[in-house]
Short mmCIF file of N, CA, C and O in Angstrom, two decimals:
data_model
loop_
_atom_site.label_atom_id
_atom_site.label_comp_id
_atom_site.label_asym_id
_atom_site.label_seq_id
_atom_site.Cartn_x
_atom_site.Cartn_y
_atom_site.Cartn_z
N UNK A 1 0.82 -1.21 0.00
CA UNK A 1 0.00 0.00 0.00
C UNK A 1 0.86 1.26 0.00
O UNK A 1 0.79 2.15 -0.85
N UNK A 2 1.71 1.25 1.08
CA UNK A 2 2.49 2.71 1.04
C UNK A 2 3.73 2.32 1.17
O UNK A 2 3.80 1.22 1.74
N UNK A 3 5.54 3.11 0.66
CA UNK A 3 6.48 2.47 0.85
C UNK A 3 7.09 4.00 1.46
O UNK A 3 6.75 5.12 1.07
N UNK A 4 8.31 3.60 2.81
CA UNK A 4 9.29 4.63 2.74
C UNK A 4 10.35 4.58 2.70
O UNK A 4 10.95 3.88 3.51
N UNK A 5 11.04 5.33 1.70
CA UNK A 5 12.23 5.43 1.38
C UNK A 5 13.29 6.34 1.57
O UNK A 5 13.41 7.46 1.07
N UNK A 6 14.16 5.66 2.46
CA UNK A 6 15.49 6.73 3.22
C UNK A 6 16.21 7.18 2.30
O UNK A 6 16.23 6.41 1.35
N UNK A 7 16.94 8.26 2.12
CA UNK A 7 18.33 8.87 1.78
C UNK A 7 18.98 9.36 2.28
O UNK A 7 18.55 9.81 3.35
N UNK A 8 20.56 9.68 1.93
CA UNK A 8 21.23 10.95 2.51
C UNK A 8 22.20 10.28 3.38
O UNK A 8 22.98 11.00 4.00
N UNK A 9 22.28 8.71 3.55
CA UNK A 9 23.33 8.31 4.03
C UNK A 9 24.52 8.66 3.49
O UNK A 9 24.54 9.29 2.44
N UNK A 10 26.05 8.20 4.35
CA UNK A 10 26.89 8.22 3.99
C UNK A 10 28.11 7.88 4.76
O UNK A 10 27.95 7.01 5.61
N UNK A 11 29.27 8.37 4.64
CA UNK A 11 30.21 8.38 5.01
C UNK A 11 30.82 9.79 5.17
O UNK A 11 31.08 10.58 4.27
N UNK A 12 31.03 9.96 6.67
CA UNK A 12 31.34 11.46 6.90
C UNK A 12 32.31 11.33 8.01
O UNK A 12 32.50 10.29 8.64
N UNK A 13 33.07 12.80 8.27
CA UNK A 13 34.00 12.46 9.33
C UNK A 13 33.41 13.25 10.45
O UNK A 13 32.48 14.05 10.29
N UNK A 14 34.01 12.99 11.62
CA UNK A 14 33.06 13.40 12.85
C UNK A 14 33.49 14.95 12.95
O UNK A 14 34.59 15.49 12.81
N UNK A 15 32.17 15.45 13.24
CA UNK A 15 32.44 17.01 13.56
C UNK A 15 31.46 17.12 12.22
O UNK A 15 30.45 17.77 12.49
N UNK A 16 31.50 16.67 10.88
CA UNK A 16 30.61 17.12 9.94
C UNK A 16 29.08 16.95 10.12
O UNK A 16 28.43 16.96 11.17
N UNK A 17 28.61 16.77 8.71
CA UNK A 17 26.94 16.78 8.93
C UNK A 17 26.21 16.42 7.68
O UNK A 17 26.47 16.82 6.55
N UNK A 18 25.08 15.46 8.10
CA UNK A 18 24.63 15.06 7.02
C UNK A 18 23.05 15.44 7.18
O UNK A 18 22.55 15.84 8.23
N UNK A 19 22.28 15.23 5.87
CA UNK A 19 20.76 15.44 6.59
C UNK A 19 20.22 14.34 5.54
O UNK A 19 20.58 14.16 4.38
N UNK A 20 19.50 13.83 6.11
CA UNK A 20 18.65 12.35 5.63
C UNK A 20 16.96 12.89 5.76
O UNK A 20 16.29 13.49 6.60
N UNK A 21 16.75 12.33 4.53
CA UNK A 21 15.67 12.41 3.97
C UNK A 21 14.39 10.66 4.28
O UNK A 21 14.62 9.47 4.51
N UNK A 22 13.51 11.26 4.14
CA UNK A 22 12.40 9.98 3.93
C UNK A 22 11.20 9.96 3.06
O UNK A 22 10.20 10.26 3.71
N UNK A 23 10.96 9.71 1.89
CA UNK A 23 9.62 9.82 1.42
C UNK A 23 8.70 8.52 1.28
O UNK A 23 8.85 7.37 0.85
N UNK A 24 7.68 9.28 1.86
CA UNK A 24 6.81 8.32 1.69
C UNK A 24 5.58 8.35 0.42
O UNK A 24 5.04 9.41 0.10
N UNK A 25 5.31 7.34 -0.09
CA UNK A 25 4.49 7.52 -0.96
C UNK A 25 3.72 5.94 -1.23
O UNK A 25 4.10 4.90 -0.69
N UNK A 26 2.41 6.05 -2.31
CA UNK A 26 1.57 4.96 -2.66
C UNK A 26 0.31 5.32 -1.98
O UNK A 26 0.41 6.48 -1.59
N UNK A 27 -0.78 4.83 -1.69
CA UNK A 27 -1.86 5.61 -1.41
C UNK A 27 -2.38 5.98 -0.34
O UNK A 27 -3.30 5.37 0.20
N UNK A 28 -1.70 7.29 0.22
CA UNK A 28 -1.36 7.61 1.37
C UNK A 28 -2.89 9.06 1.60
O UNK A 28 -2.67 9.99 0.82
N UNK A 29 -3.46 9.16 1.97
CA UNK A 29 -4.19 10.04 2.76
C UNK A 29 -3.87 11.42 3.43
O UNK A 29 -4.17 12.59 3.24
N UNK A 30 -3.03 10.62 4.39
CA UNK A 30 -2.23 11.67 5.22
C UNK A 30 -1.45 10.94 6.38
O UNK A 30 -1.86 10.03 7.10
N UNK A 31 0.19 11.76 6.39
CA UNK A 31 0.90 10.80 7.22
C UNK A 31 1.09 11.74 8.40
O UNK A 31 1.63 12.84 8.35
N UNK A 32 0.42 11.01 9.74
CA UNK A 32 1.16 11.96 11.00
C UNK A 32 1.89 11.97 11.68
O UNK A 32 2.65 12.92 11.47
N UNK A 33 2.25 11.18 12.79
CA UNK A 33 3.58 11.19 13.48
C UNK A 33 4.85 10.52 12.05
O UNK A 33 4.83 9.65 11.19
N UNK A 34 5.45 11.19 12.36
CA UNK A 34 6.82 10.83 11.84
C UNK A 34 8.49 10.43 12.61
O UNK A 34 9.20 11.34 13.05
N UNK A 35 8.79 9.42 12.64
CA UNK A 35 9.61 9.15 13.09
C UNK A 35 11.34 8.34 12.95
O UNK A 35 11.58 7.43 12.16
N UNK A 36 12.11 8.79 13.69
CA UNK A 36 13.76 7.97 13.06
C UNK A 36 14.21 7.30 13.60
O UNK A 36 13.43 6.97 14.50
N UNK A 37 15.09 6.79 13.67
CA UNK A 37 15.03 4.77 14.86
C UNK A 37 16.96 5.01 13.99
O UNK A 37 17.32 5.46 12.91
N UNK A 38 17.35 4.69 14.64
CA UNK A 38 18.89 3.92 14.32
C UNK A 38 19.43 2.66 15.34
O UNK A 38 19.33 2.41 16.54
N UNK A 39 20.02 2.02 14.21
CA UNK A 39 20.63 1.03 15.23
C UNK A 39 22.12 0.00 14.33
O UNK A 39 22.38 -0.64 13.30
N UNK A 40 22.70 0.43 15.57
CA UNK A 40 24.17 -0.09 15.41
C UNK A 40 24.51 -1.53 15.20
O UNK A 40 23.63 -2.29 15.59
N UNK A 41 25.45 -2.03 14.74
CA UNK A 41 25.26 -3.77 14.74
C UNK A 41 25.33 -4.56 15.66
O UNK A 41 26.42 -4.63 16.21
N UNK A 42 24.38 -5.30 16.09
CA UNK A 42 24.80 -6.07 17.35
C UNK A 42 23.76 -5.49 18.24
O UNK A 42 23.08 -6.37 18.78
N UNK A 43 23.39 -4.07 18.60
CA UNK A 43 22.56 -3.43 19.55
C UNK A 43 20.70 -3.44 18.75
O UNK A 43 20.19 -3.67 17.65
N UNK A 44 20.18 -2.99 20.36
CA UNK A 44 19.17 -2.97 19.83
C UNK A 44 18.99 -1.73 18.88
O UNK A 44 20.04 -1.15 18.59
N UNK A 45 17.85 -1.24 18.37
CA UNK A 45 17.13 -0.15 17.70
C UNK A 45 17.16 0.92 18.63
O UNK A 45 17.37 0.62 19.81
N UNK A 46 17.04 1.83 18.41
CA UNK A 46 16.85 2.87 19.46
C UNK A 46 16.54 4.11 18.92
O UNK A 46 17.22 4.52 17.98
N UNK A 47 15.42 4.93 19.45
CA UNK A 47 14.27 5.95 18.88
C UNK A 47 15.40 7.40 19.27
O UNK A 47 15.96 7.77 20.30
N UNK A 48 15.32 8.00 17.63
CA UNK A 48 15.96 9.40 17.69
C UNK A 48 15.42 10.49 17.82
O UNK A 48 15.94 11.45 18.37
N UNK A 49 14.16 10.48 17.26
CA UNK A 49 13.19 11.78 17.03
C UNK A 49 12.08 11.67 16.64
O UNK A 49 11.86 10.62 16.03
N UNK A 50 11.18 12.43 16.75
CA UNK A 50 9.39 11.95 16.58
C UNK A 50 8.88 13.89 16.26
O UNK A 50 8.96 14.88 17.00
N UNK A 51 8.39 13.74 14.89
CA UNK A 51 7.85 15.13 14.61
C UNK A 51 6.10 14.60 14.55
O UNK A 51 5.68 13.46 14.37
N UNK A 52 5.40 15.74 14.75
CA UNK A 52 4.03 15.17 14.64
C UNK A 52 3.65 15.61 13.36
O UNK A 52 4.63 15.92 12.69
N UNK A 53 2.50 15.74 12.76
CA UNK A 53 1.96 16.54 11.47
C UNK A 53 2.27 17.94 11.53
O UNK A 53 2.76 18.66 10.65
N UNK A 54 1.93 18.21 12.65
CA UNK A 54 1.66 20.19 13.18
C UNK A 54 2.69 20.30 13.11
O UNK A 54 2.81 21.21 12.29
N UNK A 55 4.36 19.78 13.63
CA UNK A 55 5.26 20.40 13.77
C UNK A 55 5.90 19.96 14.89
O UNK A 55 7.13 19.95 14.91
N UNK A 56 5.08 19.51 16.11
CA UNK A 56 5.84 19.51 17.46
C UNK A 56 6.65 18.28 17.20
O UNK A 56 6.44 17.30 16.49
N UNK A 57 7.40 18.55 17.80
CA UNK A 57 9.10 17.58 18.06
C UNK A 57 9.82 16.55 18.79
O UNK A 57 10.67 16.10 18.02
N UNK A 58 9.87 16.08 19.72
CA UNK A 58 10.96 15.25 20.23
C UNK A 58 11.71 14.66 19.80
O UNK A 58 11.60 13.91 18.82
N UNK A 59 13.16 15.00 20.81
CA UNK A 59 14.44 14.29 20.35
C UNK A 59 15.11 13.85 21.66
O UNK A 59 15.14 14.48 22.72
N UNK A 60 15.69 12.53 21.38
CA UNK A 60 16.29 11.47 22.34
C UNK A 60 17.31 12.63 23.15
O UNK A 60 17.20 13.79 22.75
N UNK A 61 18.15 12.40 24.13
CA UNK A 61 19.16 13.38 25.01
C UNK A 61 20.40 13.04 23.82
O UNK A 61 20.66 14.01 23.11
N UNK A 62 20.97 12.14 23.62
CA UNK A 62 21.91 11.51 22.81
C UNK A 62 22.21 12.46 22.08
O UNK A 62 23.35 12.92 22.08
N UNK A 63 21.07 13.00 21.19
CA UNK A 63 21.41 13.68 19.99
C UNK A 63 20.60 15.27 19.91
O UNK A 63 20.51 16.15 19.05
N UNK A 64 20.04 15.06 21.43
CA UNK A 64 19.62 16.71 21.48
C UNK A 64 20.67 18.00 21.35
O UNK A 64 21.78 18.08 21.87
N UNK A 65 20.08 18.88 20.59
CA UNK A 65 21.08 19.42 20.55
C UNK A 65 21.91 19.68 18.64
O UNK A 65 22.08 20.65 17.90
N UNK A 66 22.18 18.32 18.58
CA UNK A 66 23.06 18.20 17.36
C UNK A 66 22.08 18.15 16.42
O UNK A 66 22.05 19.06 15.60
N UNK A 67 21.04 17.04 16.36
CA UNK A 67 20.14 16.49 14.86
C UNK A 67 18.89 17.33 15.54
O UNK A 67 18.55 17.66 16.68
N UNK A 68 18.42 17.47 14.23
CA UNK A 68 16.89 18.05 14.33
C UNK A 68 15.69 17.32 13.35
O UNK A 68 16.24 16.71 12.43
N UNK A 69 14.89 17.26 13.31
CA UNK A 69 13.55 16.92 13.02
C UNK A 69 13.31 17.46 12.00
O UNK A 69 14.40 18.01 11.82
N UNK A 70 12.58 17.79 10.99
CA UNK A 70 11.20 18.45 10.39
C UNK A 70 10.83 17.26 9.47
O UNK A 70 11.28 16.12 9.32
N UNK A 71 9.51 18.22 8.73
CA UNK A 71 8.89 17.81 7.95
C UNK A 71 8.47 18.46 6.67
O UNK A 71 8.37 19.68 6.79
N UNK A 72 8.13 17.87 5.14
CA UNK A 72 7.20 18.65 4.38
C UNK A 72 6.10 17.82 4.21
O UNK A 72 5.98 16.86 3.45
N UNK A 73 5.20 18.34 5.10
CA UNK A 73 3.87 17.65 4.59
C UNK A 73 3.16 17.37 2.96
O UNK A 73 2.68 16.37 2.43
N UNK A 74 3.36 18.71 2.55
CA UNK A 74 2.96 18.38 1.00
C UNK A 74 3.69 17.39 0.05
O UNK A 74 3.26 16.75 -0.90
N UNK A 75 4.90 17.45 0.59
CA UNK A 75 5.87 16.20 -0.02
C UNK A 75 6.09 14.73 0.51
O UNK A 75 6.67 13.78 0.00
N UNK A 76 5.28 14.91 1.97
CA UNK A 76 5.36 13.46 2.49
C UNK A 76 6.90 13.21 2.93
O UNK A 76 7.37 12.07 2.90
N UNK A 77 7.45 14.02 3.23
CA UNK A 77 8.88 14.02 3.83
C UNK A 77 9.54 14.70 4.94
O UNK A 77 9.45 15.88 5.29
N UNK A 78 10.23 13.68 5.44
CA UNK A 78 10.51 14.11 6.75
C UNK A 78 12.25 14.05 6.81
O UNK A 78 12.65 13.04 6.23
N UNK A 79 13.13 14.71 7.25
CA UNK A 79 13.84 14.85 6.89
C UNK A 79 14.97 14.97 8.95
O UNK A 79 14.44 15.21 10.04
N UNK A 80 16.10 14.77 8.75
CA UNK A 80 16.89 14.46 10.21
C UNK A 80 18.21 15.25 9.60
O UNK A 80 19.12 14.92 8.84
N UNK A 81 17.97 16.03 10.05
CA UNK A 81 19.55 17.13 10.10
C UNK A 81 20.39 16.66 10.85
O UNK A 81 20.02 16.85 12.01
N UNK A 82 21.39 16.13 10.80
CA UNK A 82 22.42 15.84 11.61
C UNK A 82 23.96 16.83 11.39
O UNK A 82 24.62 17.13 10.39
N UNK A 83 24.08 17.14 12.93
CA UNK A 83 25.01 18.31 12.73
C UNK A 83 26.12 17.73 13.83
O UNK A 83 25.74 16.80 14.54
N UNK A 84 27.52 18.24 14.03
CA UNK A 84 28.63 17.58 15.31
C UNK A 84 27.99 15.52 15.16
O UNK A 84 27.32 14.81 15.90
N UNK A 85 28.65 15.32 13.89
CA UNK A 85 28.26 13.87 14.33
C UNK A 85 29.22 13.47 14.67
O UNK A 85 30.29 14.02 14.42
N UNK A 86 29.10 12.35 15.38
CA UNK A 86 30.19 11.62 16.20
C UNK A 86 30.30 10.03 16.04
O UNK A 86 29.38 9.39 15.53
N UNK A 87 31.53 9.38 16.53
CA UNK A 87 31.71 8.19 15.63
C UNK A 87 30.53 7.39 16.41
O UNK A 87 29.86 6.64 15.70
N UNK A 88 30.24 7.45 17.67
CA UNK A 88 28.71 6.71 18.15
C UNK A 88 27.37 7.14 17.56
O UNK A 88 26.36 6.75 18.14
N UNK A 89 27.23 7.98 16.35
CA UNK A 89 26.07 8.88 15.34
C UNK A 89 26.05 7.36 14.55
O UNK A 89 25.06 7.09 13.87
N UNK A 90 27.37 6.21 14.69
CA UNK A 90 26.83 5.65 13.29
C UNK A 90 26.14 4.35 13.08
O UNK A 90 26.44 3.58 13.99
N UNK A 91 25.44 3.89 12.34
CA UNK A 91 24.52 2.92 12.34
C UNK A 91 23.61 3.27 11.05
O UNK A 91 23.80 4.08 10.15
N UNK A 92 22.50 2.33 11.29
CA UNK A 92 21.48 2.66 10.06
C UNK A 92 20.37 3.24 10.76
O UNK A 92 19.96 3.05 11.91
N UNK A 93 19.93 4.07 9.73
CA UNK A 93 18.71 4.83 10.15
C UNK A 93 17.60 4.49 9.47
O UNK A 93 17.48 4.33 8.26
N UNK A 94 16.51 4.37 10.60
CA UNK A 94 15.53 4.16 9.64
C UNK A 94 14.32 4.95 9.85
O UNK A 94 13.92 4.95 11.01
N UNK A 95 13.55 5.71 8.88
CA UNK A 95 12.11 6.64 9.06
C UNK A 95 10.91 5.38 9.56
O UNK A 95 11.10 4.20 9.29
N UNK A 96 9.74 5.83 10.27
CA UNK A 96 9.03 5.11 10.38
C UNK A 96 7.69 6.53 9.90
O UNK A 96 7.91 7.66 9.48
N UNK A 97 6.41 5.85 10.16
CA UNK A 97 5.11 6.91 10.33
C UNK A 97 4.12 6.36 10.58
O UNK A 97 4.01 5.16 10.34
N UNK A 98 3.27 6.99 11.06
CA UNK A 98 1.62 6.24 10.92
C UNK A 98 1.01 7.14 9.76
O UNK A 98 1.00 8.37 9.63
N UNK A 99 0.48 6.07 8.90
CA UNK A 99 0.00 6.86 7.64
C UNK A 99 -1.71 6.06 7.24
O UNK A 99 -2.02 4.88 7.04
N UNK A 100 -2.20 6.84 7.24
CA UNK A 100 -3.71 6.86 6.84
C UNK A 100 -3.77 6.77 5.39
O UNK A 100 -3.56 7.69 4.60
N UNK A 101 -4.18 5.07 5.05
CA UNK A 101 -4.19 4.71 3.62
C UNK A 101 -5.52 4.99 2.94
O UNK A 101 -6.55 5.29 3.54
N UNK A 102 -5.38 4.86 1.58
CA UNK A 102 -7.37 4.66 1.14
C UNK A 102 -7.93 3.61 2.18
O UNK A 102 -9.09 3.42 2.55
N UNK A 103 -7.27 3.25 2.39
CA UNK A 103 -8.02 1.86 2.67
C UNK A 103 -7.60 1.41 4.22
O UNK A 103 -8.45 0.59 4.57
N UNK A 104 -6.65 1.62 5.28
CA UNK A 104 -6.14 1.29 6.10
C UNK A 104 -5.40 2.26 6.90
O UNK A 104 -4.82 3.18 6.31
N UNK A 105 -5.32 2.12 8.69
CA UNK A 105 -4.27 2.75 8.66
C UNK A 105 -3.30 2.04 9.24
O UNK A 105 -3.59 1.18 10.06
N UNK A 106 -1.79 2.36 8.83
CA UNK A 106 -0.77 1.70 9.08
C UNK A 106 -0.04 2.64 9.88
O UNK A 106 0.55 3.62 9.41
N UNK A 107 -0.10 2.28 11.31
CA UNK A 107 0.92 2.75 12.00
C UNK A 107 2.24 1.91 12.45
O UNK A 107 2.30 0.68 12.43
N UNK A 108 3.53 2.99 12.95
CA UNK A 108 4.68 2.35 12.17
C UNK A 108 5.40 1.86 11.15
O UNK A 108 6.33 1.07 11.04
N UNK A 109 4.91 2.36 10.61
CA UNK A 109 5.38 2.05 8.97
C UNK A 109 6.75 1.93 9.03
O UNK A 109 7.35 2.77 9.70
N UNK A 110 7.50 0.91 8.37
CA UNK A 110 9.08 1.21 8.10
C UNK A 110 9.86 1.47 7.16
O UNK A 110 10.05 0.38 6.62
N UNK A 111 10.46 2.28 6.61
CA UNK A 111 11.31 1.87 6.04
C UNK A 111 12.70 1.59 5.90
O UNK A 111 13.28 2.20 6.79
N UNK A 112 13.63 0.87 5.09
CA UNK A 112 14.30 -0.32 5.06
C UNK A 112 15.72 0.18 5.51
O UNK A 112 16.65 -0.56 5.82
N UNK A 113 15.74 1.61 5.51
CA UNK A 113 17.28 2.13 6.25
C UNK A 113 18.11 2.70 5.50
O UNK A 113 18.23 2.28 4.35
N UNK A 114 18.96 3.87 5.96
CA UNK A 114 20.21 4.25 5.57
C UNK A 114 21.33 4.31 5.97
O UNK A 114 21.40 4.79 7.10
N UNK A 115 22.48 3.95 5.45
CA UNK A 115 23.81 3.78 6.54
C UNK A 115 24.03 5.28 6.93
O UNK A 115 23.70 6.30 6.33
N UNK A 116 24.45 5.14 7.70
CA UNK A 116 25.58 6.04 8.20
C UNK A 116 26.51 5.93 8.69
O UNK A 116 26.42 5.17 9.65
N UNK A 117 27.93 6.50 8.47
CA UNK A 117 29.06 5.92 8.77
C UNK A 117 29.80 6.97 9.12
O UNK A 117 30.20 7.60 8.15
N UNK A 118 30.40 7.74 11.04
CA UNK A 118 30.94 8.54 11.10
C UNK A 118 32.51 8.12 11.59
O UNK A 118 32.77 7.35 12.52
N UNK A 119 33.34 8.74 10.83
CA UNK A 119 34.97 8.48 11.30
C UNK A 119 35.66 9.34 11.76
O UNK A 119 35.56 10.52 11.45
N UNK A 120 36.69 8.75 12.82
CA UNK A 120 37.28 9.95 13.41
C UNK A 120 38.53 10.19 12.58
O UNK A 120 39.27 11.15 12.82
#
């Protein structure tokens, strides 16, 4: 029904900055909470940031501060600024959402991840 798809990974050195993208699309309604999950190899998953539709925000202590949140609603994209990354920034990231289909709603949605790779 609906797919999301990360970008904007990479390979960066610490102190730089990357910003990762997510779009979602297929027959989507309207998507509201939006959210970013990373996780390192071996560890569990662990929740980075949560934007709602309106705008409001939360971000983990970890990365308060450095990464930020938003969204474009009209584009179905949500996007993670990452700024001072550090070599514990790296892992895969992944967008999640609850999205209101024609037909269903799917909360948590996932999609499939982007690396990130910070070096000192």
């Amino acid at each position: 029904q609906v797919q999301l798809v990360e970008s904007g990974g990479g390979l960066v050195q610490a102190g730089e900055s990357l910003r990762l993208s997510c779009v979602a699309s297929g027959s989507i309604v309207s998507v509201n909470a939006r959210r970013w999950y990373r996780q390192a190899p071996g560890k569990q998953r662990e929740w980075v940031a949560t934007i709602t539709r309106g705008g409001d925000t939360n971000d983990a202590v970890s990365v308060k501060g450095r990464f930020a949140i938003s969204r474009d609603n009209a584009k179905n994209t949500v996007y993670l600024q990452m700024n001072s990354l550090k070599r514990e920034d790296t892992g895969v990231y992944f967008c999640n959402a609850d999205i209101m289909t024609t037909s269903i709603y799917e909360p948590y949605h996932w999609g499939q991840g982007t690396q990130v790779t910070v070096s000192s």
